[in-house]
Structures are given as C-alpha cells and as structure tokens.
mmCIF file of C-alpha atoms and ligand atoms in Angstrom:
data_model
loop_
_atom_site.group_PDB
_atom_site.id
_atom_site.type_symbol
_atom_site.label_atom_id
_atom_site.label_comp_id
_atom_site.label_asym_id
_atom_site.label_seq_id
_atom_site.Cartn_x
_atom_site.Cartn_y
_atom_site.Cartn_z
ATOM 1 C CA MET A 1 13.019 64.592 41.743
ATOM 2 C CA GLY A 2 10.583 61.738 42.456
ATOM 3 C CA ALA A 3 8.576 60.321 39.572
ATOM 4 C CA VAL A 4 11.256 61.339 37.070
ATOM 5 C CA PRO A 5 12.708 58.384 35.150
ATOM 6 C CA ALA A 6 16.379 57.824 35.899
ATOM 7 C CA ASP A 7 17.262 57.539 32.220
ATOM 8 C CA LEU A 8 15.754 60.994 31.607
ATOM 9 C CA LEU A 9 18.007 62.480 34.307
ATOM 10 C CA ASP A 10 20.994 61.001 32.507
ATOM 11 C CA VAL A 11 19.815 62.361 29.160
ATOM 12 C CA VAL A 12 19.267 65.857 30.586
ATOM 13 C CA GLU A 13 22.721 65.887 32.187
ATOM 14 C CA ARG A 14 24.338 64.798 28.934
ATOM 15 C CA HIS A 15 22.262 67.303 26.949
ATOM 16 C CA GLY A 16 23.395 70.142 29.207
ATOM 17 C CA ARG A 17 27.021 69.194 28.764
ATOM 18 C CA ALA A 18 26.565 68.996 24.963
ATOM 19 C CA VAL A 19 25.006 72.482 24.846
ATOM 20 C CA ALA A 20 27.762 73.969 27.017
ATOM 21 C CA ALA A 21 30.408 72.299 24.866
ATOM 22 C CA GLY A 22 28.850 73.567 21.638
ATOM 23 C CA ASP A 23 28.397 70.020 20.380
ATOM 24 C CA ASN A 24 25.706 70.940 17.881
ATOM 25 C CA ALA A 25 25.307 67.460 16.420
ATOM 26 C CA ALA A 26 24.569 66.015 19.858
ATOM 27 C CA VAL A 27 22.226 68.881 20.730
ATOM 28 C CA LEU A 28 20.244 68.582 17.511
ATOM 29 C CA ALA A 29 19.923 64.824 18.020
ATOM 30 C CA ASP A 30 18.050 65.582 21.264
ATOM 31 C CA PHE A 31 15.490 67.776 19.472
ATOM 32 C CA ARG A 32 12.192 66.496 18.153
ATOM 33 C CA PRO A 33 12.947 66.018 14.450
ATOM 34 C CA ASP A 34 9.780 67.820 13.359
ATOM 35 C CA ARG A 35 10.665 70.901 15.437
ATOM 36 C CA VAL A 36 14.389 71.260 14.905
ATOM 37 C CA GLY A 37 14.200 74.577 13.061
ATOM 38 C CA GLN A 38 11.874 76.076 15.657
ATOM 39 C CA LEU A 39 13.851 74.778 18.645
ATOM 40 C CA ILE A 40 17.227 76.002 17.366
ATOM 41 C CA ALA A 41 15.999 79.593 17.463
ATOM 42 C CA SER A 42 13.772 79.356 20.532
ATOM 43 C CA ALA A 43 16.511 79.866 23.114
ATOM 44 C CA ARG A 44 19.486 82.186 22.976
ATOM 45 C CA PRO A 45 22.607 80.761 24.622
ATOM 46 C CA PRO A 46 25.117 83.017 26.344
ATOM 47 C CA GLU A 47 28.418 83.580 24.609
ATOM 48 C CA ALA A 48 31.510 81.640 25.654
ATOM 49 C CA MET A 49 29.714 78.963 27.632
ATOM 50 C CA GLN A 50 31.898 77.101 30.089
ATOM 51 C CA ALA A 51 29.721 74.644 31.997
ATOM 52 C CA SER A 52 26.192 73.421 32.595
ATOM 53 C CA GLU A 53 24.333 72.707 35.801
ATOM 54 C CA VAL A 54 21.018 70.864 35.936
ATOM 55 C CA LEU A 55 18.899 72.814 38.417
ATOM 56 C CA SER A 56 15.798 70.646 38.354
ATOM 57 C CA VAL A 57 13.893 67.996 36.459
ATOM 58 C CA GLU A 58 10.220 67.681 37.306
ATOM 59 C CA PRO A 59 7.148 65.939 35.918
ATOM 60 C CA GLY A 60 4.658 68.028 33.945
ATOM 61 C CA PRO A 61 2.953 69.771 32.434
ATOM 62 C CA GLY A 62 0.774 66.925 31.238
ATOM 63 C CA ALA A 63 2.838 64.003 30.051
ATOM 64 C CA LEU A 64 5.943 66.148 29.542
ATOM 65 C CA PHE A 65 8.890 66.573 31.884
ATOM 66 C CA THR A 66 10.412 69.976 32.577
ATOM 67 C CA ALA A 67 14.126 70.575 33.070
ATOM 68 C CA HIS A 68 15.894 73.767 34.101
ATOM 69 C CA ILE A 69 19.573 73.960 33.171
ATOM 70 C CA ARG A 70 21.909 76.825 34.026
ATOM 71 C CA TYR A 71 24.653 77.557 31.531
ATOM 72 C CA ARG A 72 27.680 79.254 32.983
ATOM 73 C CA ALA A 73 29.453 81.661 30.679
ATOM 74 C CA ARG A 74 32.325 84.091 30.853
ATOM 75 C CA GLU A 75 29.955 87.071 30.899
ATOM 76 C CA ASP A 76 26.327 86.285 31.698
ATOM 77 C CA ASP A 77 24.862 82.984 32.807
ATOM 78 C CA ALA A 78 21.586 81.849 31.282
ATOM 79 C CA VAL A 79 18.906 79.434 32.404
ATOM 80 C CA PHE A 80 17.046 77.375 29.840
ATOM 81 C CA ARG A 81 13.829 75.539 30.453
ATOM 82 C CA SER A 82 13.434 72.485 28.264
ATOM 83 C CA ARG A 83 10.424 70.223 28.041
ATOM 84 C CA TRP A 84 10.957 66.587 27.237
ATOM 85 C CA THR A 85 8.782 63.906 25.732
ATOM 86 C CA ARG A 86 9.334 60.248 25.068
ATOM 87 C CA ILE A 87 9.093 59.270 21.409
ATOM 88 C CA GLY A 88 9.770 55.612 20.731
ATOM 89 C CA ASP A 89 12.715 54.693 22.922
ATOM 90 C CA ARG A 90 14.202 58.193 23.138
ATOM 91 C CA TRP A 91 13.744 61.277 25.294
ATOM 92 C CA LEU A 92 13.517 64.352 23.067
ATOM 93 C CA VAL A 93 13.191 68.099 23.597
ATOM 94 C CA THR A 94 9.806 69.359 22.403
ATOM 95 C CA GLN A 95 10.012 72.938 23.822
ATOM 96 C CA VAL A 96 12.850 75.124 25.007
ATOM 97 C CA ARG A 97 13.136 78.744 26.093
ATOM 98 C CA ASN A 98 15.202 81.154 28.150
ATOM 99 C CA VAL A 99 13.832 81.943 31.588
ATOM 100 C CA PRO A 100 12.667 84.319 32.773
ATOM 101 C CA ASP A 101 10.617 85.135 29.702
ATOM 102 C CA THR A 102 11.148 88.480 28.046
ATOM 103 C CA PRO A 103 9.049 90.046 25.316
ATOM 104 C CA PRO A 104 10.665 90.341 21.900
ATOM 105 C CA PRO A 105 11.951 93.723 20.762
ATOM 106 C CA PRO A 106 9.291 95.716 18.929
ATOM 107 C CA SER A 107 9.177 95.161 15.181
ATOM 108 C CA SER A 108 9.022 98.909 14.676
ATOM 109 C CA VAL A 109 9.661 101.865 16.923
ATOM 110 C CA GLY A 110 8.141 105.239 16.205
ATOM 111 C CA PRO A 111 7.468 107.905 15.526
ATOM 112 C CA SER A 112 6.803 107.041 11.901
ATOM 113 C CA ASP A 113 8.526 108.926 9.082
ATOM 114 C CA ASP A 114 5.454 111.049 8.392
ATOM 115 C CA GLY A 115 5.329 112.101 12.061
ATOM 116 C CA LEU A 116 1.593 111.521 12.275
ATOM 117 C CA ASP A 117 1.949 109.416 15.419
ATOM 118 C CA GLY A 118 4.496 111.726 17.094
ATOM 119 C CA PRO A 119 2.183 112.759 19.963
ATOM 120 C CA HIS A 120 1.513 109.088 20.718
ATOM 121 C CA TRP A 121 5.239 108.368 21.125
ATOM 122 C CA ALA A 122 5.818 111.531 23.087
ATOM 123 C CA GLY A 123 3.039 110.350 25.391
ATOM 124 C CA LEU A 124 4.624 106.933 25.878
ATOM 125 C CA ALA A 125 7.837 108.628 26.974
ATOM 126 C CA ARG A 126 5.811 110.315 29.742
ATOM 127 C CA GLU A 127 3.960 107.069 30.549
ATOM 128 C CA GLU A 128 0.758 108.325 29.002
ATOM 129 C CA LEU A 129 -1.419 106.583 26.434
ATOM 130 C CA ARG A 130 -2.432 109.239 23.934
ATOM 131 C CA ILE A 131 -4.904 108.403 21.154
ATOM 132 C CA GLN A 132 -5.970 110.686 18.324
ATOM 133 C CA HIS A 133 -9.412 112.210 18.718
ATOM 134 C CA CYS A 134 -11.614 114.529 16.674
ATOM 135 C CA PRO A 135 -12.983 117.345 18.843
ATOM 136 C CA ARG A 136 -15.637 118.233 16.273
ATOM 137 C CA CYS A 137 -17.452 114.903 15.848
ATOM 138 C CA GLY A 138 -16.008 112.911 18.744
ATOM 139 C CA THR A 139 -14.464 110.121 16.645
ATOM 140 C CA TRP A 140 -11.498 108.272 18.132
ATOM 141 C CA ILE A 141 -8.908 107.540 15.465
ATOM 142 C CA TRP A 142 -6.316 104.760 15.335
ATOM 143 C CA SER A 143 -4.052 104.425 13.464
ATOM 144 C CA PRO A 144 -3.257 108.162 13.267
ATOM 145 C CA GLN A 145 -4.623 110.082 10.286
ATOM 146 C CA PRO A 146 -4.017 113.579 8.867
ATOM 147 C CA LEU A 147 -7.731 114.366 9.109
ATOM 148 C CA CYS A 148 -10.802 112.898 10.726
ATOM 149 C CA PRO A 149 -12.078 109.959 8.620
ATOM 150 C CA SER A 150 -15.608 110.792 9.715
ATOM 151 C CA CYS A 151 -15.979 114.577 9.304
ATOM 152 C CA HIS A 152 -12.654 115.554 7.640
ATOM 153 C CA HIS A 153 -11.772 117.967 10.429
ATOM 154 C CA THR A 154 -8.022 118.615 10.399
ATOM 155 C CA GLN A 155 -7.477 120.052 13.899
ATOM 156 C CA LEU A 156 -7.183 116.746 15.730
ATOM 157 C CA GLU A 157 -6.227 116.391 19.378
ATOM 158 C CA TRP A 158 -4.358 113.790 21.398
ATOM 159 C CA PRO A 159 -5.906 113.295 24.814
ATOM 160 C CA ALA A 160 -4.389 110.854 27.294
ATOM 161 C CA VAL A 161 -6.791 107.996 27.948
ATOM 162 C CA GLU A 162 -7.032 105.497 30.756
ATOM 163 C CA PRO A 163 -4.391 102.891 29.830
ATOM 164 C CA VAL A 164 -6.519 99.824 30.417
ATOM 165 C CA GLY A 165 -8.450 97.678 27.989
ATOM 166 C CA THR A 166 -9.689 94.220 27.189
ATOM 167 C CA VAL A 167 -8.201 91.497 25.031
ATOM 168 C CA TYR A 168 -10.008 91.571 21.685
ATOM 169 C CA SER A 169 -7.785 88.890 20.157
ATOM 170 C CA TRP A 170 -4.407 87.325 20.859
ATOM 171 C CA THR A 171 -1.854 84.923 19.453
ATOM 172 C CA ARG A 172 1.020 82.975 20.948
ATOM 173 C CA THR A 173 3.955 82.727 18.556
ATOM 174 C CA TRP A 174 6.230 79.702 18.701
ATOM 175 C CA GLN A 175 7.992 80.178 15.387
ATOM 176 C CA PRO A 176 11.151 82.304 14.989
ATOM 177 C CA PHE A 177 9.806 84.344 12.078
ATOM 178 C CA HIS A 178 12.639 86.853 12.553
ATOM 179 C CA PRO A 179 16.130 86.413 14.073
ATOM 180 C CA SER A 180 15.420 89.169 16.590
ATOM 181 C CA VAL A 181 12.838 87.030 18.401
ATOM 182 C CA SER A 182 15.318 84.246 19.130
ATOM 183 C CA GLY A 183 15.505 83.866 22.889
ATOM 184 C CA HIS A 184 12.020 85.314 23.353
ATOM 185 C CA LEU A 185 9.907 82.397 22.167
ATOM 186 C CA PRO A 186 7.113 81.736 22.667
ATOM 187 C CA TYR A 187 5.638 85.199 23.120
ATOM 188 C CA VAL A 188 2.101 86.564 23.082
ATOM 189 C CA VAL A 189 0.776 89.501 21.064
ATOM 190 C CA VAL A 190 -2.556 90.978 22.109
ATOM 191 C CA ALA A 191 -4.989 93.230 20.260
ATOM 192 C CA VAL A 192 -6.356 95.439 23.016
ATOM 193 C CA GLU A 193 -9.687 97.233 22.788
ATOM 194 C CA LEU A 194 -9.726 100.570 24.603
ATOM 195 C CA PRO A 195 -13.134 101.444 26.070
ATOM 196 C CA ALA A 196 -11.788 104.906 26.975
ATOM 197 C CA ALA A 197 -11.048 105.576 23.295
ATOM 198 C CA GLY A 198 -14.136 104.435 21.423
ATOM 199 C CA ASN A 199 -12.981 100.808 21.489
ATOM 200 C CA ARG A 200 -10.070 101.518 19.150
ATOM 201 C CA ARG A 201 -7.670 98.567 19.133
ATOM 202 C CA LEU A 202 -3.904 98.596 19.661
ATOM 203 C CA LEU A 203 -1.400 95.784 19.266
ATOM 204 C CA GLY A 204 1.302 95.025 21.754
ATOM 205 C CA ALA A 205 3.346 92.272 23.335
ATOM 206 C CA LEU A 206 2.066 90.787 26.581
ATOM 207 C CA LEU A 207 4.413 90.807 29.557
ATOM 208 C CA ALA A 208 4.696 87.757 31.843
ATOM 209 C CA ALA A 209 3.085 85.737 29.074
ATOM 210 C CA ASP A 210 4.741 82.413 29.791
ATOM 211 C CA GLY A 211 1.959 80.036 30.744
ATOM 212 C CA ALA A 212 -0.450 82.960 31.149
ATOM 213 C CA ASP A 213 -4.158 82.244 30.858
ATOM 214 C CA VAL A 214 -4.836 84.702 28.031
ATOM 215 C CA ARG A 215 -8.470 84.903 27.004
ATOM 216 C CA ILE A 216 -10.611 87.192 24.899
ATOM 217 C CA GLY A 217 -12.253 89.723 27.186
ATOM 218 C CA ARG A 218 -9.633 89.653 29.927
ATOM 219 C CA ARG A 219 -8.612 93.045 31.254
ATOM 220 C CA VAL A 220 -5.100 94.284 30.577
ATOM 221 C CA GLU A 221 -3.207 97.356 31.665
ATOM 222 C CA ALA A 222 -0.534 99.229 29.766
ATOM 223 C CA VAL A 223 3.098 99.012 30.804
ATOM 224 C CA PHE A 224 5.277 101.832 29.499
ATOM 225 C CA ASP A 225 8.612 100.378 28.536
ATOM 226 C CA SER A 226 9.676 102.946 25.885
ATOM 227 C CA VAL A 227 7.201 101.003 23.772
ATOM 228 C CA LEU A 228 3.692 100.000 24.759
ATOM 229 C CA ARG A 229 3.377 96.597 26.397
ATOM 230 C CA TRP A 230 0.441 95.025 28.168
ATOM 231 C CA ARG A 231 0.013 93.043 31.339
ATOM 232 C CA LEU A 232 -2.955 90.935 32.397
ATOM 233 C CA GLU A 233 -4.677 92.403 35.411
ATOM 234 C CA ASP A 234 -4.510 90.208 38.493
ATOM 235 C CA SER A 235 -1.381 88.492 37.263
HETATM 236 ZN ZN1 ZN B 301 -14.539 114.285 13.111
#
C-alpha cells in the first residue's frame, strides 16, 4: 500500500464500517456532493450486512485512489470498488461500483407483442443470430417488418448470420436512469454494425466493459445470454 496517504487509509476503513452499519448520513458525507444521487444508485449492497473488510487501497487511475472493500452479509458477500479524490481537506468518493461488473438486465425482452421478431428470439435461444432478409431483392431488414421496405415482398426469411460485427457507436452510462441498473453502473451499450447482414445495426450491452477500450470500428462478437450481448474481440 505504498504511496497511499495514511489519512486516506483511515477514511476508507471508517467508510467501510459506516456502509456495513447502514450509517447513511456518514456514507453520504463521504460522497462527492455533486454526485450523491448518482453514487447512491451505482452500487448495490448485499442485504443484512454484518462487517466490512478493506481488501486494498492503491494509487490510480490518474490522480485518484482505488479501494476495494468486501462487505460480509448473512447471504451473499459483495465487493465494492470505490475511487477517491481529495477535494479541499477531505477525501471523497467520486466513483463506486460492484465488482466484478455485470451488464444491466435488458430493458425489454422479446418476442414483441406483434410476434414480428419471434424468429430472432428463437434463434437467440439456439445461440444463433437471425436477421430478417428479403429473398426477392436481397434487402436485410432490422428492425423486423411485416413486408420488405424495399420491394414489399411478404415472404421474408430469417437466415442465421455470422455473429460478429464492428462498433458503429457506443455510450458508457454512469447515471441510474432506472432502478434496475443499480449495481451495474457504469455500463456500456454498443450499436453494432453487421457486415454479414447488409450492415444492419443492433444494440446491445457490452460484456467486460469496465475499463474497456471501446472504440468505433472495433470488432465485437455476440454472446448469447438469453438476450444478445457483445464482447470486444481480443479482450
Ligand atoms: Zn425485397
């Protein structure tokens, strides 16, 4: 634990005890005031916490310091990673999350009520990526349609395509826009362009996204996890 200020070690120890004891006033006082709302929902504590154990405090990244604290609970333990910064004369939490990182639950799970995307979901269950395709004019169609938007053919097919693509766009979300994402922040959503399907684009959460070097154009591969997730190749 070299290069870590002794007063920070004390603060982290005390913070861990306050979290385990459910002393919300003390916990909130350790949060950066301008991020309190975000930080409250960023980590999900286990129920019936009994004790805390500081696993490590290390310098970095940048000017921050990183602490890992295990919270012992009656059922499941949890490990939180907090990142600390010095503001004025105080050490304050500027980021916190559960580790390991897990992607948030999907905002919607199909098939949709109209059943148009049924073959896509049936494909996912068999670990296949199936995209709608018009056999008459060759158009790839996403999102699913009742007829081909190009030639109006109604007998559309659902071939399985190679489940790899490239990142067309991406965003890392730090804000708890919905209660269900608490404990999964931050997470990364990618828009993936599929060269095997006419460069149609699909959205999905990125696995192993914590600290990942996500860039436009990077190759990703599908991971079938009852829903479609993506993983950076070579990661
Ligand atoms: Zn067509």
